PDB file of C-alpha atoms in Angstrom:
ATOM      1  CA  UNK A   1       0.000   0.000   0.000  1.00 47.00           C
ATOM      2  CA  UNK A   2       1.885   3.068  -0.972  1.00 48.00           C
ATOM      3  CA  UNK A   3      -1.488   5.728  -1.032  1.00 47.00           C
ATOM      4  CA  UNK A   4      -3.305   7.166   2.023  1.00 56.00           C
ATOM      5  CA  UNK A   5      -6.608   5.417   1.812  1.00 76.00           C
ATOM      6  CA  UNK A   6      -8.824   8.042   3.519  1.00 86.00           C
ATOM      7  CA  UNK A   7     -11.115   9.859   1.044  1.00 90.00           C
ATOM      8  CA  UNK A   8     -11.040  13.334   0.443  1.00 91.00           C
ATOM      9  CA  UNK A   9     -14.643  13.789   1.761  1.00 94.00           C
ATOM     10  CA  UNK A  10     -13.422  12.509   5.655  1.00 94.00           C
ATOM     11  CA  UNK A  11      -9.960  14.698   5.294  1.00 94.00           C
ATOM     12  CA  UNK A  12     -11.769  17.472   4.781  1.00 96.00           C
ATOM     13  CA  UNK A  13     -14.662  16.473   7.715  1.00 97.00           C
ATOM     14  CA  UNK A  14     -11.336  15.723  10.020  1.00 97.00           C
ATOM     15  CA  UNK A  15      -9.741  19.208   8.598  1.00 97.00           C
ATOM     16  CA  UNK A  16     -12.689  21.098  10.022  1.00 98.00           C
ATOM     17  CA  UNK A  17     -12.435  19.252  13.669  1.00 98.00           C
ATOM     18  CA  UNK A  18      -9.715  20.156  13.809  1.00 98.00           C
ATOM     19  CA  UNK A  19      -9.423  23.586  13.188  1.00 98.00           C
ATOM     20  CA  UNK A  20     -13.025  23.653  15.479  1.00 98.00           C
ATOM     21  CA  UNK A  21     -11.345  22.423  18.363  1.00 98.00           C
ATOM     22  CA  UNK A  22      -9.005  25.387  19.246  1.00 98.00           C
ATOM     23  CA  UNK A  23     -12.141  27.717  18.968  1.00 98.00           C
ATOM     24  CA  UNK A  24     -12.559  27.845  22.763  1.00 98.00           C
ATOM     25  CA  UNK A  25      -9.175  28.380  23.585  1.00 98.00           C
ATOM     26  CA  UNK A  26      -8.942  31.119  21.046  1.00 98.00           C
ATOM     27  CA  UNK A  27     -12.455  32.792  22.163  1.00 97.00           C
ATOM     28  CA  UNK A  28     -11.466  32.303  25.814  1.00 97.00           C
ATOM     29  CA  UNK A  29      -8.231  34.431  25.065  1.00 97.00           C
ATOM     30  CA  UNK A  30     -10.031  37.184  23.164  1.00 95.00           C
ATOM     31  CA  UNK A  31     -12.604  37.371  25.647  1.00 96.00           C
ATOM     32  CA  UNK A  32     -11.112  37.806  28.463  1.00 95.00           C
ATOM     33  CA  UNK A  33      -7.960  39.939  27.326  1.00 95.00           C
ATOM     34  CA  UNK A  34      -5.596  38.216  29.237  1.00 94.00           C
ATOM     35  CA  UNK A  35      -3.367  35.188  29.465  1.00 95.00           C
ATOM     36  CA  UNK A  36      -2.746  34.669  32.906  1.00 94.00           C
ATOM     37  CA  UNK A  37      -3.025  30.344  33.268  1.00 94.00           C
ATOM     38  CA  UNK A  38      -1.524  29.564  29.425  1.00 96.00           C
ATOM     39  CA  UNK A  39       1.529  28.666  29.738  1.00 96.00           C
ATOM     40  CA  UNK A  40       4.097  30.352  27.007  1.00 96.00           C
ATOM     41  CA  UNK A  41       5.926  27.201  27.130  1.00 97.00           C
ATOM     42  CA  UNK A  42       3.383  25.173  26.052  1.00 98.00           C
ATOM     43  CA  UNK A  43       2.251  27.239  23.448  1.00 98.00           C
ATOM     44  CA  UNK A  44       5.911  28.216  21.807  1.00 98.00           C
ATOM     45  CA  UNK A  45       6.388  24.002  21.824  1.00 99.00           C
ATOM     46  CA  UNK A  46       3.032  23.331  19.923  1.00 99.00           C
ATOM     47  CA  UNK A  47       3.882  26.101  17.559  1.00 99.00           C
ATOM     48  CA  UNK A  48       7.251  24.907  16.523  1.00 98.00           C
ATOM     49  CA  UNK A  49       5.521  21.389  15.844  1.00 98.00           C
ATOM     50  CA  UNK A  50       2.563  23.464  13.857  1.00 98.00           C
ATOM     51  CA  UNK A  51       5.414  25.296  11.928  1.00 98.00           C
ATOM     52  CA  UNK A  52       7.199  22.318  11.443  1.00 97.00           C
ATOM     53  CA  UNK A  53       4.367  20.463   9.452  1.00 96.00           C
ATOM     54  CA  UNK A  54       3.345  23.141   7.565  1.00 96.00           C
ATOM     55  CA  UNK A  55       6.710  24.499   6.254  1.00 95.00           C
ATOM     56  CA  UNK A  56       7.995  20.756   5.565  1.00 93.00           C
ATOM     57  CA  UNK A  57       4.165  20.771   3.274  1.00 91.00           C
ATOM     58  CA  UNK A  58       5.091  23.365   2.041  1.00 91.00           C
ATOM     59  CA  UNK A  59       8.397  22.261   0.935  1.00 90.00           C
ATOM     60  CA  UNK A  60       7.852  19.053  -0.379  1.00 86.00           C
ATOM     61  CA  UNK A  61       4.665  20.844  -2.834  1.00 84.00           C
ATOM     62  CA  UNK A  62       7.352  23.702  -3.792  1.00 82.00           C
ATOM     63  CA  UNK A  63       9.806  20.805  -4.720  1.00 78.00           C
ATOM     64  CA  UNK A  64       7.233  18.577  -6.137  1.00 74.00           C
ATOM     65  CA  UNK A  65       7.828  15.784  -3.910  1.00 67.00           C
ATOM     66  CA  UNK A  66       4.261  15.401  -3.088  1.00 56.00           C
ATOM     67  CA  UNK A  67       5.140  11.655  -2.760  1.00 55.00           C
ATOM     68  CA  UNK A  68       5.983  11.891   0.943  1.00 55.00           C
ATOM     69  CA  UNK A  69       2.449  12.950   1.633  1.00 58.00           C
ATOM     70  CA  UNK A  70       0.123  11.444  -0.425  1.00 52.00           C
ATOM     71  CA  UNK A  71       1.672  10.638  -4.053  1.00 56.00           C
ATOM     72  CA  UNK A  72       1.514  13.246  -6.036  1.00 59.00           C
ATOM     73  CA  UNK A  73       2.112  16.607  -4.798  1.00 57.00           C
ATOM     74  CA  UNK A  74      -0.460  18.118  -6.992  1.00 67.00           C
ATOM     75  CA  UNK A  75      -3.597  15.949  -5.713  1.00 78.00           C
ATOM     76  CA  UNK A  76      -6.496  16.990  -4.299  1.00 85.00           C
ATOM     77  CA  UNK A  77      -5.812  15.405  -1.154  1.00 84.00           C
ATOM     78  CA  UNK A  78      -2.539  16.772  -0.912  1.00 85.00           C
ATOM     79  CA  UNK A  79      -3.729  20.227  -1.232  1.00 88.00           C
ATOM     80  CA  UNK A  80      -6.298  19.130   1.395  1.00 92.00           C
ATOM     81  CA  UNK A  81      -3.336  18.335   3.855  1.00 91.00           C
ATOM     82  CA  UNK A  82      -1.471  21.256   3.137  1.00 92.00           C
ATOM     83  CA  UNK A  83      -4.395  23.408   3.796  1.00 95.00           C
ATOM     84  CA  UNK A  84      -4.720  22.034   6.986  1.00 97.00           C
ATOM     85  CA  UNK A  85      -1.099  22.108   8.220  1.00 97.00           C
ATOM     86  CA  UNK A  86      -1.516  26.073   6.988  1.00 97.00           C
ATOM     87  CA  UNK A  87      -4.477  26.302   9.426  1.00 98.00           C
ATOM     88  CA  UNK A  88      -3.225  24.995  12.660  1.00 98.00           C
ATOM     89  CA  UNK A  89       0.027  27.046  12.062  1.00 98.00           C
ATOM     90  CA  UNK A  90      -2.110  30.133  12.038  1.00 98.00           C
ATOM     91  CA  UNK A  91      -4.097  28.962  14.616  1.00 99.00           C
ATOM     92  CA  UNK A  92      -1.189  28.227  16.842  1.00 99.00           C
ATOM     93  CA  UNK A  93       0.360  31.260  16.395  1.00 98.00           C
ATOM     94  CA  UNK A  94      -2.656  33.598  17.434  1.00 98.00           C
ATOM     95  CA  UNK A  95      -2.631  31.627  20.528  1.00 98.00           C
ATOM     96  CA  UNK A  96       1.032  32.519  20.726  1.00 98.00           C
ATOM     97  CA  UNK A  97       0.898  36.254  19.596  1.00 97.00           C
ATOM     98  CA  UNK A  98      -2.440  36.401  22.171  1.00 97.00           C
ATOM     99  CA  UNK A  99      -0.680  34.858  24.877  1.00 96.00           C
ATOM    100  CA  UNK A 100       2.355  37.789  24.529  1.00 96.00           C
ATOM    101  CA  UNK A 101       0.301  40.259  23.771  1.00 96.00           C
ATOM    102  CA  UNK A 102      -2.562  40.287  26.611  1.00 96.00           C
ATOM    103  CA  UNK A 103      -1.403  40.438  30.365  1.00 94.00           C
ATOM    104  CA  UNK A 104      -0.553  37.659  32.633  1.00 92.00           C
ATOM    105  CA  UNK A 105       0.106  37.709  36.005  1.00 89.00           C
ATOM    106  CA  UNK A 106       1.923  34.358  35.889  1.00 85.00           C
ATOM    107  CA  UNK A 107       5.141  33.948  37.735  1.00 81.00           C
ATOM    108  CA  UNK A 108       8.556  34.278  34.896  1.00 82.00           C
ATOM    109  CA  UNK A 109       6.663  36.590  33.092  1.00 86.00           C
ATOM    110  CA  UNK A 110       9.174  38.904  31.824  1.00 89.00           C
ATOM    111  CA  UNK A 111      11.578  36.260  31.587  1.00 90.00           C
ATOM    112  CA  UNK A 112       9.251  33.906  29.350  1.00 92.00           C
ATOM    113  CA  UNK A 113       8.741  37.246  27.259  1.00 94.00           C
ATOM    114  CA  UNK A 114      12.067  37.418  26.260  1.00 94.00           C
ATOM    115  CA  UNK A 115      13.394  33.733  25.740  1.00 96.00           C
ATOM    116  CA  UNK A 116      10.082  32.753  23.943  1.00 96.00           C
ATOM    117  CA  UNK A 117      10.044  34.845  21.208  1.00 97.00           C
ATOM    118  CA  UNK A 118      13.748  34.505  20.589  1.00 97.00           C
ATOM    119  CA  UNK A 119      13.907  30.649  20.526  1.00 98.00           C
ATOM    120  CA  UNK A 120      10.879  30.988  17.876  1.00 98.00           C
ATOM    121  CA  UNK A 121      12.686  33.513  16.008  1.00 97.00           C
ATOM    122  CA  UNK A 122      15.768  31.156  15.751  1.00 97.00           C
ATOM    123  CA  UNK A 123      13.919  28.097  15.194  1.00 97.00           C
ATOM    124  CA  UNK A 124      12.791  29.802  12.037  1.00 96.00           C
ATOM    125  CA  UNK A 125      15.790  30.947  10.763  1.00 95.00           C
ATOM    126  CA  UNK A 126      18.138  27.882  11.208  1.00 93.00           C
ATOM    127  CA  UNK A 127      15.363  25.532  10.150  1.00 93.00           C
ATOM    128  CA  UNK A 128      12.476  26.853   8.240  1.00 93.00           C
ATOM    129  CA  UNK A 129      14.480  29.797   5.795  1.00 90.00           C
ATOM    130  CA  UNK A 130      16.678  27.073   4.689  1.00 87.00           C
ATOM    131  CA  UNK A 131      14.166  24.748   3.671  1.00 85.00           C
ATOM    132  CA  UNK A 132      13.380  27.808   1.003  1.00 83.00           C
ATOM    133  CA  UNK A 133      16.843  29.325   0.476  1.00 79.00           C
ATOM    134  CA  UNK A 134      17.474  27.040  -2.596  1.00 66.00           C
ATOM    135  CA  UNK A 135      14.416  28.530  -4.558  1.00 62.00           C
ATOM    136  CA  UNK A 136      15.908  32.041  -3.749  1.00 58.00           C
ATOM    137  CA  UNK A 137      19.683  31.681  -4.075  1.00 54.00           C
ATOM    138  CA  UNK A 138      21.217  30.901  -7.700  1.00 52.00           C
ATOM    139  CA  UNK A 139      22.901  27.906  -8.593  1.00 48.00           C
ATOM    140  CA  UNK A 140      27.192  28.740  -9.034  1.00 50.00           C
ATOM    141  CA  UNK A 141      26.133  26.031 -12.066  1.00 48.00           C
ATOM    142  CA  UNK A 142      23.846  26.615 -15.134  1.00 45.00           C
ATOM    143  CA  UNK A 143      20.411  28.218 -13.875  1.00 47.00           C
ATOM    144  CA  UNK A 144      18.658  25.542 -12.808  1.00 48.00           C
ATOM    145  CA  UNK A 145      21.630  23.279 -12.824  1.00 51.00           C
ATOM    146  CA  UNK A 146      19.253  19.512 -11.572  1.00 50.00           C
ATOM    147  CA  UNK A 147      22.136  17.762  -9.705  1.00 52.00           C
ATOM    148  CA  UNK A 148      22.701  21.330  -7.503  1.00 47.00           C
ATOM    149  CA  UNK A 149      19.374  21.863  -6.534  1.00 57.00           C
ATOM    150  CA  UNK A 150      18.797  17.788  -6.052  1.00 62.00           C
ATOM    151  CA  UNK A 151      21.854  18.445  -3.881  1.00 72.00           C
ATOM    152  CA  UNK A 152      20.149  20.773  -1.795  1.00 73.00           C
ATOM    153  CA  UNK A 153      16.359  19.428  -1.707  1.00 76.00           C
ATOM    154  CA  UNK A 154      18.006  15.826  -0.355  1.00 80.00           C
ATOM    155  CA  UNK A 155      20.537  17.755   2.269  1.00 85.00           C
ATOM    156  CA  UNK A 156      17.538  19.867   3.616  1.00 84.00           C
ATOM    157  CA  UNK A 157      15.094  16.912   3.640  1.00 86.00           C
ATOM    158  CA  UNK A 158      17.893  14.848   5.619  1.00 90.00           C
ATOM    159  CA  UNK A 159      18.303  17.152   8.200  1.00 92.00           C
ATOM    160  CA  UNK A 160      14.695  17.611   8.871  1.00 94.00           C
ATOM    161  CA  UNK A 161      13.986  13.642   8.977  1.00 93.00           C
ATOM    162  CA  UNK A 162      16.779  13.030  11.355  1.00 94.00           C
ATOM    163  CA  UNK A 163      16.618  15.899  13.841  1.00 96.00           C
ATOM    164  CA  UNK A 164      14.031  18.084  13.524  1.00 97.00           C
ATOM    165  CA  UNK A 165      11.247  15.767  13.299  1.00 97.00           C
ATOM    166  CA  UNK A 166      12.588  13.809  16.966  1.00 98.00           C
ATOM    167  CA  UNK A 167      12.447  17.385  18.502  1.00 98.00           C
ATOM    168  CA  UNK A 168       8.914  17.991  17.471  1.00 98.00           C
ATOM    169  CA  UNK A 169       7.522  14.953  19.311  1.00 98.00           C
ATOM    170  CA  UNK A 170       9.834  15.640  21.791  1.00 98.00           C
ATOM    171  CA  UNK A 171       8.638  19.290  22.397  1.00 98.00           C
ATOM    172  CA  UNK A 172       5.128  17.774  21.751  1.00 98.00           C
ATOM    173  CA  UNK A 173       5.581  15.653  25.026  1.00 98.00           C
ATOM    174  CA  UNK A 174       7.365  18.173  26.724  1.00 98.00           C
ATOM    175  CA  UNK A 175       4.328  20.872  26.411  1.00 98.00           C
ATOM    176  CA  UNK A 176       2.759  18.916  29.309  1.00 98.00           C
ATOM    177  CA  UNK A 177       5.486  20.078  32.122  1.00 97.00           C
ATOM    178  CA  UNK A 178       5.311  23.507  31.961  1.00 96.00           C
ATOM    179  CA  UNK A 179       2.001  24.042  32.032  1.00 97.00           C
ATOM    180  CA  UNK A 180       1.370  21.018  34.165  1.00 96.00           C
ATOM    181  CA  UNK A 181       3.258  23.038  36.530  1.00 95.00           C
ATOM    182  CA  UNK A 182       1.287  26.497  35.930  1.00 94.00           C
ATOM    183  CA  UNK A 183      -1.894  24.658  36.696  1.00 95.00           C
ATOM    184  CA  UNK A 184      -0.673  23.350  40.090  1.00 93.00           C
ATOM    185  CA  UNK A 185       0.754  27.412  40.659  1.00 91.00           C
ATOM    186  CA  UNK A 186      -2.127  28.667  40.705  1.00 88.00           C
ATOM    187  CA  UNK A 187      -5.802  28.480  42.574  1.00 83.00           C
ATOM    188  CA  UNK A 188      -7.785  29.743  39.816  1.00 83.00           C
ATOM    189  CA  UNK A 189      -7.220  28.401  35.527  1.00 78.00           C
ATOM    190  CA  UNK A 190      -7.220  31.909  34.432  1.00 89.00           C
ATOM    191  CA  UNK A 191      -7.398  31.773  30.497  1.00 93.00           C
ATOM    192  CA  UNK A 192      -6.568  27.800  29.796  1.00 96.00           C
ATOM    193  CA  UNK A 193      -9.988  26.182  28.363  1.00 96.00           C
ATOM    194  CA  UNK A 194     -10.611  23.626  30.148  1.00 95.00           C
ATOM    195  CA  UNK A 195     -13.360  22.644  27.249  1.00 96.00           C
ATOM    196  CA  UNK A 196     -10.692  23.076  24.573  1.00 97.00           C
ATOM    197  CA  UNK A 197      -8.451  20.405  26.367  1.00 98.00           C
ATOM    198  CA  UNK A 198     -11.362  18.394  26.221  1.00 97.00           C
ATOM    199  CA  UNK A 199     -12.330  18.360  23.113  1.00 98.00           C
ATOM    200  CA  UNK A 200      -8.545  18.609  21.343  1.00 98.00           C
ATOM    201  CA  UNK A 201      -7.948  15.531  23.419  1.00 98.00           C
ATOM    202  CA  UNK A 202     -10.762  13.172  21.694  1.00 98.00           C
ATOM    203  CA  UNK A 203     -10.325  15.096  18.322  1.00 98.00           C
ATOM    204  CA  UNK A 204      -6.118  14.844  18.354  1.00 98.00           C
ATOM    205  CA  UNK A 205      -6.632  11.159  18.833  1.00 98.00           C
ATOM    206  CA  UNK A 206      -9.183  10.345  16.446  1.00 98.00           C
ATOM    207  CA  UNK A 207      -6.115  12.688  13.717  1.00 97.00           C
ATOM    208  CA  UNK A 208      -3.245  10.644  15.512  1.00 97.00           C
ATOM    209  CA  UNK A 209      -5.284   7.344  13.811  1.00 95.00           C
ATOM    210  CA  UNK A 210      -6.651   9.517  10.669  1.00 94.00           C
ATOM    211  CA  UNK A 211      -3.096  10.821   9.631  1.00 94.00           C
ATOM    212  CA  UNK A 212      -1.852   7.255   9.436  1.00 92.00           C
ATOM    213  CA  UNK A 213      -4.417   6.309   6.535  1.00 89.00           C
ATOM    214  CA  UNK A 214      -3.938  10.351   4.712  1.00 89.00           C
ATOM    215  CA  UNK A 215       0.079  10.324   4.299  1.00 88.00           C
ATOM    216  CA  UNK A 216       1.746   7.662   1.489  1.00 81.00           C
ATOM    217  CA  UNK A 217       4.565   5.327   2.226  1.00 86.00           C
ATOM    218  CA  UNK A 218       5.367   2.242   0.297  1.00 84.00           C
ATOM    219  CA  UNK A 219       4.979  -0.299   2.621  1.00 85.00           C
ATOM    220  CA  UNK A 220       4.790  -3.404   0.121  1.00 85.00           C
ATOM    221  CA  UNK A 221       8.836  -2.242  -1.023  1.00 87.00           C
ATOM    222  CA  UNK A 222       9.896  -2.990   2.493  1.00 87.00           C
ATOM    223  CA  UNK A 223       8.754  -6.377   3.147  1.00 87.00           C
ATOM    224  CA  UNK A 224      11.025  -8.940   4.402  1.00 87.00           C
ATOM    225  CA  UNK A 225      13.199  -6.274   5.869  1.00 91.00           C
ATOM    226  CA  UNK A 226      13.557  -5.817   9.729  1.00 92.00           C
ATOM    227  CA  UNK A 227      10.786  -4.212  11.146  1.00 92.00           C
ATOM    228  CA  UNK A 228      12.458  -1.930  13.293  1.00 94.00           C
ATOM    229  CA  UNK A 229      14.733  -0.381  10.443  1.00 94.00           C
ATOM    230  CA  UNK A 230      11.085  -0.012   8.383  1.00 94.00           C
ATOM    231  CA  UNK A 231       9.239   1.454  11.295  1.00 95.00           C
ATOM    232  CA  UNK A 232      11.844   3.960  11.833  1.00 95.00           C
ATOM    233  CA  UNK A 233      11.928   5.348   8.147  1.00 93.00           C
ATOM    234  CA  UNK A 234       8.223   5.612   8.013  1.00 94.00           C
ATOM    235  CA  UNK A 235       8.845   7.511  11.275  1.00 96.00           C
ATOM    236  CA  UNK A 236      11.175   9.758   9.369  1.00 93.00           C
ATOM    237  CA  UNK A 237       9.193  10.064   6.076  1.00 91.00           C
ATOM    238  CA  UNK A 238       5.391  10.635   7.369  1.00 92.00           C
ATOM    239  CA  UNK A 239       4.924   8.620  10.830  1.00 95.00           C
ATOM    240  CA  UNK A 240       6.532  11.891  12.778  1.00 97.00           C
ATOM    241  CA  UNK A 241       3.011  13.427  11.868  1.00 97.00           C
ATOM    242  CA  UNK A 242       0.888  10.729  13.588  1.00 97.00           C
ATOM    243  CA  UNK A 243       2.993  10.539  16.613  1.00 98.00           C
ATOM    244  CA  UNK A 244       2.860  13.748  17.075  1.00 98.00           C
ATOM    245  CA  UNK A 245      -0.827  13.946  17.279  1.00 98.00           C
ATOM    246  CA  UNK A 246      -0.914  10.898  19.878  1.00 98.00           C
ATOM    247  CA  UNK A 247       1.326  12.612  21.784  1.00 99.00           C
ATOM    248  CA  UNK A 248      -0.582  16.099  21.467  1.00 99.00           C
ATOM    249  CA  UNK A 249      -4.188  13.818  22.320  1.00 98.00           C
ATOM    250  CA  UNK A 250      -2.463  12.721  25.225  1.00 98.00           C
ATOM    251  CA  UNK A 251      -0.623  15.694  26.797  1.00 99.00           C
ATOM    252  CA  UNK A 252      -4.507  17.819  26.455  1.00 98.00           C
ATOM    253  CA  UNK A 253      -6.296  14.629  27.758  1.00 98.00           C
ATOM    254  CA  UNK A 254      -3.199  14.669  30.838  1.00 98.00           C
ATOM    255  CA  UNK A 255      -3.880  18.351  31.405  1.00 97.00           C
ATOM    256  CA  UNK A 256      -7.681  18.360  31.064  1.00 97.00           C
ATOM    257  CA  UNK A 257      -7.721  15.186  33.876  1.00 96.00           C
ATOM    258  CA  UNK A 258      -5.366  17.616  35.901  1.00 96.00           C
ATOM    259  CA  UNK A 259      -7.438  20.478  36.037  1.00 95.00           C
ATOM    260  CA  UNK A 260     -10.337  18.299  37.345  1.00 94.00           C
ATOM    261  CA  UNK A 261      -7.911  17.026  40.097  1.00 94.00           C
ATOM    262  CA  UNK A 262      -7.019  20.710  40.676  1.00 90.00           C
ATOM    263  CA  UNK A 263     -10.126  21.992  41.071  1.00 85.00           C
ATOM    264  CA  UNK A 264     -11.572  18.940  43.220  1.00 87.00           C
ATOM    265  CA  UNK A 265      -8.347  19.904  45.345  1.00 77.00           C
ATOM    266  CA  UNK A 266      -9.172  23.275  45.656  1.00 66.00           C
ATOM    267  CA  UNK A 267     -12.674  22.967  46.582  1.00 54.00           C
ATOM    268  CA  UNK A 268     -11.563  20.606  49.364  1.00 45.00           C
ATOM    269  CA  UNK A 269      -9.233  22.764  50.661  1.00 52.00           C
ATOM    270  CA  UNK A 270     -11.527  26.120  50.884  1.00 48.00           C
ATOM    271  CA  UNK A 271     -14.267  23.644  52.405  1.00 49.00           C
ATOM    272  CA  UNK A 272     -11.245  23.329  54.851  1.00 51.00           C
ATOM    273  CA  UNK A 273     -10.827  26.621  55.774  1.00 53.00           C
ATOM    274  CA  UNK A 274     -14.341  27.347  55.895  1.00 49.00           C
ATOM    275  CA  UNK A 275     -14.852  24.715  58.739  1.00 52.00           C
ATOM    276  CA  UNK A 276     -11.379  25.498  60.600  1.00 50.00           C
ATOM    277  CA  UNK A 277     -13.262  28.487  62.915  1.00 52.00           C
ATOM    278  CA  UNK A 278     -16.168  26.688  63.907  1.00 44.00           C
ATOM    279  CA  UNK A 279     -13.707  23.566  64.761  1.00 45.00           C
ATOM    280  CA  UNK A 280     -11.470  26.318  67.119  1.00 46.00           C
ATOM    281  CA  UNK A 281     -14.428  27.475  68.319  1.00 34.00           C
TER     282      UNK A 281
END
């Protein structure tokens, strides 16, 4: 099976749960005009992974290597994909320009101002303007000089697969610390959704499974070869994109359970100090 095998009808039913689900997060935000209890962390970490996808898209349709995604890069369900990945990038980064933007009285403030911005800034030029540099720079060969540019396209592509793609499920993961830990800092959830969580957890998993049948890879060539070593290139060519959306289903499920917890804690504890004077009494 080289082809995704989900029609174009359910990528584009998928496409808009997807982009639905980060409607209360982003209405929360607006409304209340502040970003005290969303973590900057967790947001700058989801955006990189958001970038990631998209510019990689957008690469491979630029280059014409389509083939990584669903077979030809001028498809309809290709275009489909792309158009998502070009969605949750810009919804990711109004949650991220919202988030710096509006007020916060979370602890690190400052601090998280000025490193968070700067490692985005850096992330995009020492991974993303490369990816495009060979489109804008000319070839020291003949213009347009194949071998050059095939050069380049495989060079970029490697360095993607083998690094940058671990660090996005890595950071993917990782989102759940830091604003695990902003949760737990706080007695009230401020401007985190706790409906968003909810519903990004159920509708990231049911993508995590989706994006397995909607990117290509030639399974069939790779038979009677360990499974490991196969497993690990379809990681590099399209599984990265899967995993990352299991691991994005389970860090909002982790963090939606966690605000339950909180707030069952919390009541419990004012319930405590309610009772505390009639008990010294």
């Amino acid at each position: 099976m080289i082809f995704g095998t989900v029609p174009n009808w359910a990528r584009i039913v998928l496409l808009v749960l997807n982009w639905g689900s980060f409607i209360p997060q982003v209405r929360k935000l607006r409304r209340k005009r502040e970003s005290s209890g969303v973590s900057l962390t967790y947001v700058l970490f989801n955006l990189i992974n958001a970038t990631e996808q998209f510019a990689f898209a957008t690469f491979l349709t630029v280059n014409d290597l389509g083939g990584l995604l669903v077979g030809n890069a001028h498809s309809r369900g290709d275009q489909i994909n792309l158009v998502q990945f070009a969605g949750v990038f810009f919804l990711w980064s109004l949650i991220f320009v919202s988030s710096v933007r509006f007020p916060s009285n979370d602890n690190l403030r400052g601090l998280k101002l000025a490193i968070c911005p700067t490692i985005f800034i850096l992330y995009l030029l020492f991974a993303v303007v490369p990816l495009f540099l060979q489109r804008a720079t000319p070839s020291p060969g003949a213009p347009g000089d194949a071998p050059y540019e095939g050069w380049l396209v495989s060079w970029a592509v490697l360095i993607h697969q083998s690094y940058l793609f671990p660090l996005t499920s890595i950071l993917c993961l990782a989102s759940l610390i830091p604003q695990m830990h902003l949760i737990h800092s706080r007695r009230r959830r401020g401007s985190l959704s706790f409906k968003g969580l909810g519903i990004q957890g159920t509708i990231f998993s049911i993508e995590a499974v989706g994006w397995v049948g909607r990117l290509a890879f030639p399974w069939d060539e790779f038979k009677g070869q360990p499974r490991l070593n196969v497993l690990i290139l379809w990681y590099q060519r399209v599984g990265w994109i899967p995993i990352n959306y299991a691991f994005m289903a389970l860090v909002q499920k982790a963090l939606f359970w966690i605000l339950i917890l909180h707030r069952l804690h919390g009541n419990g504890r004012s319930r405590e100090r309610e009772r505390r004077p009639l008990l010294g009494w």
